[in-house]
Short mmCIF file of C-alpha atoms in Angstrom, two decimals:
data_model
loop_
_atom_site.label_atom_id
_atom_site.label_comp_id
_atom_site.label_asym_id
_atom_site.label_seq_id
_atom_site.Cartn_x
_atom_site.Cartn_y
_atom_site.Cartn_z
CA UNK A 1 34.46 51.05 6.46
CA UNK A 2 36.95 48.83 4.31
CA UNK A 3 38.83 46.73 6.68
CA UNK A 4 41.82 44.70 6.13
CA UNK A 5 42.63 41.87 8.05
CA UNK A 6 46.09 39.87 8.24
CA UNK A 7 45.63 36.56 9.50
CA UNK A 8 42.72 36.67 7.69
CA UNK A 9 41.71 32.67 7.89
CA UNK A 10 42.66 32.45 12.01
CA UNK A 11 39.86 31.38 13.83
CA UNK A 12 39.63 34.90 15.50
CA UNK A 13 39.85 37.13 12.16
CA UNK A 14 37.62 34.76 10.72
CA UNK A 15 34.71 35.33 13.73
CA UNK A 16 35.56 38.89 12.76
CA UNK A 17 35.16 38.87 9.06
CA UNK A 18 31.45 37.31 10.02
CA UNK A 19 30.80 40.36 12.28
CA UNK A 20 32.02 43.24 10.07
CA UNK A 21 30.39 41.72 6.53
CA UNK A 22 27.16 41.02 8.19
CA UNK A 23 27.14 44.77 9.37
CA UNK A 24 27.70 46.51 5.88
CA UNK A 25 31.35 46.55 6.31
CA UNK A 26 34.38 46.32 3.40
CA UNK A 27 35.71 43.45 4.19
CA UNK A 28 39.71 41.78 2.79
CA UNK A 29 41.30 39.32 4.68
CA UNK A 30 45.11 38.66 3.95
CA UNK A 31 46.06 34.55 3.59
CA UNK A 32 48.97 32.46 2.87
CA UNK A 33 47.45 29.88 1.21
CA UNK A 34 45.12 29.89 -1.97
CA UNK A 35 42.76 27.16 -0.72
CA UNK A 36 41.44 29.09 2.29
CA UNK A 37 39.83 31.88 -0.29
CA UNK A 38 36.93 29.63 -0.39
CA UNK A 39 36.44 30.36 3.40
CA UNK A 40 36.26 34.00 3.50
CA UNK A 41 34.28 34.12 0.76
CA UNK A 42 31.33 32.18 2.33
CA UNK A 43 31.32 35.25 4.66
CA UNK A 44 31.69 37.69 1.86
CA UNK A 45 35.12 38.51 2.72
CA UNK A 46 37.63 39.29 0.06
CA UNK A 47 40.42 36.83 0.01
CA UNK A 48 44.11 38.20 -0.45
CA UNK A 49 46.93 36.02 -1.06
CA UNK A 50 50.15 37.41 0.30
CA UNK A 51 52.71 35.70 2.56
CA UNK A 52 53.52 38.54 5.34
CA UNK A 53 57.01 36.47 6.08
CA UNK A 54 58.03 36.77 2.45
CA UNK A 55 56.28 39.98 0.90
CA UNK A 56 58.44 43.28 0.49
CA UNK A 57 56.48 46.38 2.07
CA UNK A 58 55.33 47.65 -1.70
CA UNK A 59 53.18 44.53 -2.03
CA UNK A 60 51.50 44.93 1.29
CA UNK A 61 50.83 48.49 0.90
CA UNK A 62 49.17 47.64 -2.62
CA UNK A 63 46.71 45.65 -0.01
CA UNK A 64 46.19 48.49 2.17
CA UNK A 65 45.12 51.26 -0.32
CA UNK A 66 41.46 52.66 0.32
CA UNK A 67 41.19 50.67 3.52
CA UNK A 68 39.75 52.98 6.41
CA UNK A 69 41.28 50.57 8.66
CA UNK A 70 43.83 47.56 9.54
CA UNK A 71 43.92 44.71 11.77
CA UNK A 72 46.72 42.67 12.70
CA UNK A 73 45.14 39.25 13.48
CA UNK A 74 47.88 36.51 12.08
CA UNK A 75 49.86 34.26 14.29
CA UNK A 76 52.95 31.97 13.46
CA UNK A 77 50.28 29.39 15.68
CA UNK A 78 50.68 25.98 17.44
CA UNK A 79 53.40 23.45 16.58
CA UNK A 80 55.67 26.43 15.16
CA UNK A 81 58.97 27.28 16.78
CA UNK A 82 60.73 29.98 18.38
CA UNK A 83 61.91 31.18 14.93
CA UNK A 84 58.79 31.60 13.53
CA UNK A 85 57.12 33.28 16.54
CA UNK A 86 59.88 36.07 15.74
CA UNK A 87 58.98 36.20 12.00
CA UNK A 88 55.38 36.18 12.06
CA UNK A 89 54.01 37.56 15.47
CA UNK A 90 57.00 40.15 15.40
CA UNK A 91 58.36 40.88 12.34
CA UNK A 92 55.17 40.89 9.71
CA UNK A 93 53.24 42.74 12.45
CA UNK A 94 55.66 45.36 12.32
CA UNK A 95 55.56 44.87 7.94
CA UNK A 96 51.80 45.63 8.43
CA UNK A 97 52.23 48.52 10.11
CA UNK A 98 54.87 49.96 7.83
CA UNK A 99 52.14 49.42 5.35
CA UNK A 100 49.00 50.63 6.81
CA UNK A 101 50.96 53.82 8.01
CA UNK A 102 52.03 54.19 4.34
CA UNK A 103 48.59 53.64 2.93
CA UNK A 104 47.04 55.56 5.49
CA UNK A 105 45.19 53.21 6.90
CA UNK A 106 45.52 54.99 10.46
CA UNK A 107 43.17 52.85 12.84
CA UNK A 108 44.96 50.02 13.37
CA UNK A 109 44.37 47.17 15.82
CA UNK A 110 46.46 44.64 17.17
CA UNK A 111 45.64 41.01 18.81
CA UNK A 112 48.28 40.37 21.36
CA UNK A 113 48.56 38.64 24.35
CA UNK A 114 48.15 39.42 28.40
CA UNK A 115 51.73 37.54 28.49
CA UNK A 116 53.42 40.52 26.80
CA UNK A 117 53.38 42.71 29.80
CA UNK A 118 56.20 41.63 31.13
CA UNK A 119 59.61 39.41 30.73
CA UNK A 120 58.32 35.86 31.25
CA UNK A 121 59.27 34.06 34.34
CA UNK A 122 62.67 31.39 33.57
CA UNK A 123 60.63 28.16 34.02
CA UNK A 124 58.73 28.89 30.58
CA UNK A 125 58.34 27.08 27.84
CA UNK A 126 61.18 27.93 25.88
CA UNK A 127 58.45 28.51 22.28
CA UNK A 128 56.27 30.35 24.24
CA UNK A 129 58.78 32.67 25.66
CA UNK A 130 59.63 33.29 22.93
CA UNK A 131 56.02 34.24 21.67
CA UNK A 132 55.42 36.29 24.60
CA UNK A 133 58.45 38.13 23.55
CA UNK A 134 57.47 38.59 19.98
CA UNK A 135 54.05 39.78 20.76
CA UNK A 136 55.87 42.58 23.26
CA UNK A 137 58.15 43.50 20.18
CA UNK A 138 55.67 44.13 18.01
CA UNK A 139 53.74 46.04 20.83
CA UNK A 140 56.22 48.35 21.34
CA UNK A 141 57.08 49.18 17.64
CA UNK A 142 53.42 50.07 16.87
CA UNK A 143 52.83 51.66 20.26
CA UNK A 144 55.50 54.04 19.16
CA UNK A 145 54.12 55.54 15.65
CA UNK A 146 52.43 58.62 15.83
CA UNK A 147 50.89 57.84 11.84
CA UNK A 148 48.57 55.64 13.85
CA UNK A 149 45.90 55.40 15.71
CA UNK A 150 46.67 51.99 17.39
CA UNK A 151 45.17 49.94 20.09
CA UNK A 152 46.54 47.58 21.40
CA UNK A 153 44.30 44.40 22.87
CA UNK A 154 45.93 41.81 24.82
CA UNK A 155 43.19 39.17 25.42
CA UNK A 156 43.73 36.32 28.22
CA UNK A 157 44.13 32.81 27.46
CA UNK A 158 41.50 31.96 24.42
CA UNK A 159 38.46 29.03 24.30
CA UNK A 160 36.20 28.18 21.70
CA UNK A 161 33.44 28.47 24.35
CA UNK A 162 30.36 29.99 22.75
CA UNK A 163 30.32 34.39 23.44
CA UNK A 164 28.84 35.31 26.43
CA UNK A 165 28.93 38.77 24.88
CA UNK A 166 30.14 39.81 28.44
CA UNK A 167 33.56 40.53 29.25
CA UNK A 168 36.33 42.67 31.33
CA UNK A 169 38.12 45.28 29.57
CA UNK A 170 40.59 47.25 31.07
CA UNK A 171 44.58 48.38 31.26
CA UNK A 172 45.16 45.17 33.90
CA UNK A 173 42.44 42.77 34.25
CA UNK A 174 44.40 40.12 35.46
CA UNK A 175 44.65 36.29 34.14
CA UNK A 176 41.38 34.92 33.13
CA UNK A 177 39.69 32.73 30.13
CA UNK A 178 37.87 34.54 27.03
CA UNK A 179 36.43 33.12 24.04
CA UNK A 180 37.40 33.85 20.37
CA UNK A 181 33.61 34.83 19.68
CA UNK A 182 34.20 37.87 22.72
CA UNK A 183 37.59 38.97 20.94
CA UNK A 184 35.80 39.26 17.97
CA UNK A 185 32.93 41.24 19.15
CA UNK A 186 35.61 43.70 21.28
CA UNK A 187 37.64 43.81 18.11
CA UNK A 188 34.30 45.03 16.06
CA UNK A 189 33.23 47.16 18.77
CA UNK A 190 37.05 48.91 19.00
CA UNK A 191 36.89 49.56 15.57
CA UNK A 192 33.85 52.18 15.88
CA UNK A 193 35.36 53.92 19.00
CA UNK A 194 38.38 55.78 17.89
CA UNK A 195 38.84 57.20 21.51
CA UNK A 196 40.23 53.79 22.22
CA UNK A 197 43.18 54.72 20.30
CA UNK A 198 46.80 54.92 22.11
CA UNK A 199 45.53 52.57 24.48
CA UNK A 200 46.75 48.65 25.74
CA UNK A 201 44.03 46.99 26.90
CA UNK A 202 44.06 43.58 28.35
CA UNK A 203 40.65 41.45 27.69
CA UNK A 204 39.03 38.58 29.68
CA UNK A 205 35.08 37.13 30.16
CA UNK A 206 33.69 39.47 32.66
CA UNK A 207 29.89 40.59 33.70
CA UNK A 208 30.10 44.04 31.26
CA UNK A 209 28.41 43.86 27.97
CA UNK A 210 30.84 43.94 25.50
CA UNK A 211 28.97 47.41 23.88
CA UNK A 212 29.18 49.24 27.38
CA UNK A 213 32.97 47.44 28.18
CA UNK A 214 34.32 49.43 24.88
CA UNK A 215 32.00 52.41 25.92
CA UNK A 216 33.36 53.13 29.56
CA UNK A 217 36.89 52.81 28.48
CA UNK A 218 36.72 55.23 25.62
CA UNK A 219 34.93 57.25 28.44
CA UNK A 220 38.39 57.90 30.33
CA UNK A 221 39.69 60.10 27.66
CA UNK A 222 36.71 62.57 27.97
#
């Protein structure tokens, strides 16, 4: 498959990019800045510069064309604000989508978070309130197109703990730790299953290999 990636230099997309290139997979990976090309490339990933807070819809379609699929991996990422949460977790997910639908890039994955569930309680942190509420915006939006075949995976609060390759994935899995290596590998794995598609699926380390996790809920639909 081609595959392109926004976010493509975050520490998830970038476990990703290993994944998919070492696998025989088309790899692009969309980045801000010019001086992380250097990055992907190591991996064999095509770098692509475009801002996703400043680039009009034609540009990021341009991106898209050919690519079997697109996955929305960026994140506005610590020390940002509230504003910024809005513009990048919310409103250049929902540019990306415009795009991939337009390209036809129709499998399209989102990283999210378990947070975006539900209205977050009034003694949060104001910022990430406001993220939580971003990622649940842009939810919603893609969860409603019928030009794609979305998933949606909200994983639980992130580590740079090596992969156990072993995880929980399921509609409600309740709050737990996963590491970055595990998203990656479900993210892979979700790719090759398109009867995961229409689904929200929340993402934590669990005791099912990450192969027969992806399996059992693409199962359900049968």
């Amino acid at each position: 498959m081609r595959i392109v990636i926004a976010g493509g230099h975050g520490q998830i997309a970038m476990r990703l990019e290993r994944l998919l290139t070492a696998r025989g997979d088309e790899v692009a990976g969309i980045i801000r800045k010019p001086e992380q090309a250097g990055d992907l490339l190591a991996s064999g990933t095509e770098p692509v510069v475009c801002d996703l807070e400043s680039a009009s819809l034609e540009d990021v379609v341009k991106h898209l064309e050919n690519a079997d699929a697109a996955v929305f991996a960026a994140g506005a990422g610590p020390g940002s604000g509230a504003v910024r949460k809005d513009t990048v977790d919310h409103r250049s997910a929902v540019l990306f989508a415009d795009a991939a639908e337009q390209a036809g890039a129709r499998r399209f994955l989102i990283i999210s978070s378990t947070g975006a569930s539900h209205e977050p309680p009034p003694d949060t942190d104001p910022v990430f309130a406001a993220y939580l509420r971003a990622k649940a915006a842009a939810d919603d939006d893609i969860r409603a197109r019928d030009g794609l075949d979305w998933t949606v995976l909200r994983p639980g609060r992130l580590t740079n703990d090596p992969g156990t390759g072993r995880v929980k994935l399921a509609e409600h899995t309740g709050r737990a730790e996963i590491t970055r290596d595990d998203v990656a590998a479900v993210l892979a794995a979700l790719l090759d299953e398109p009867r995961t598609a229409g689904r929200t699926l929340e993402l934590i380390n669990g005791d099912t290999a990450v192969a027969d996790a992806v399996a059992a809920v693409a199962a359900e639909r049968d």
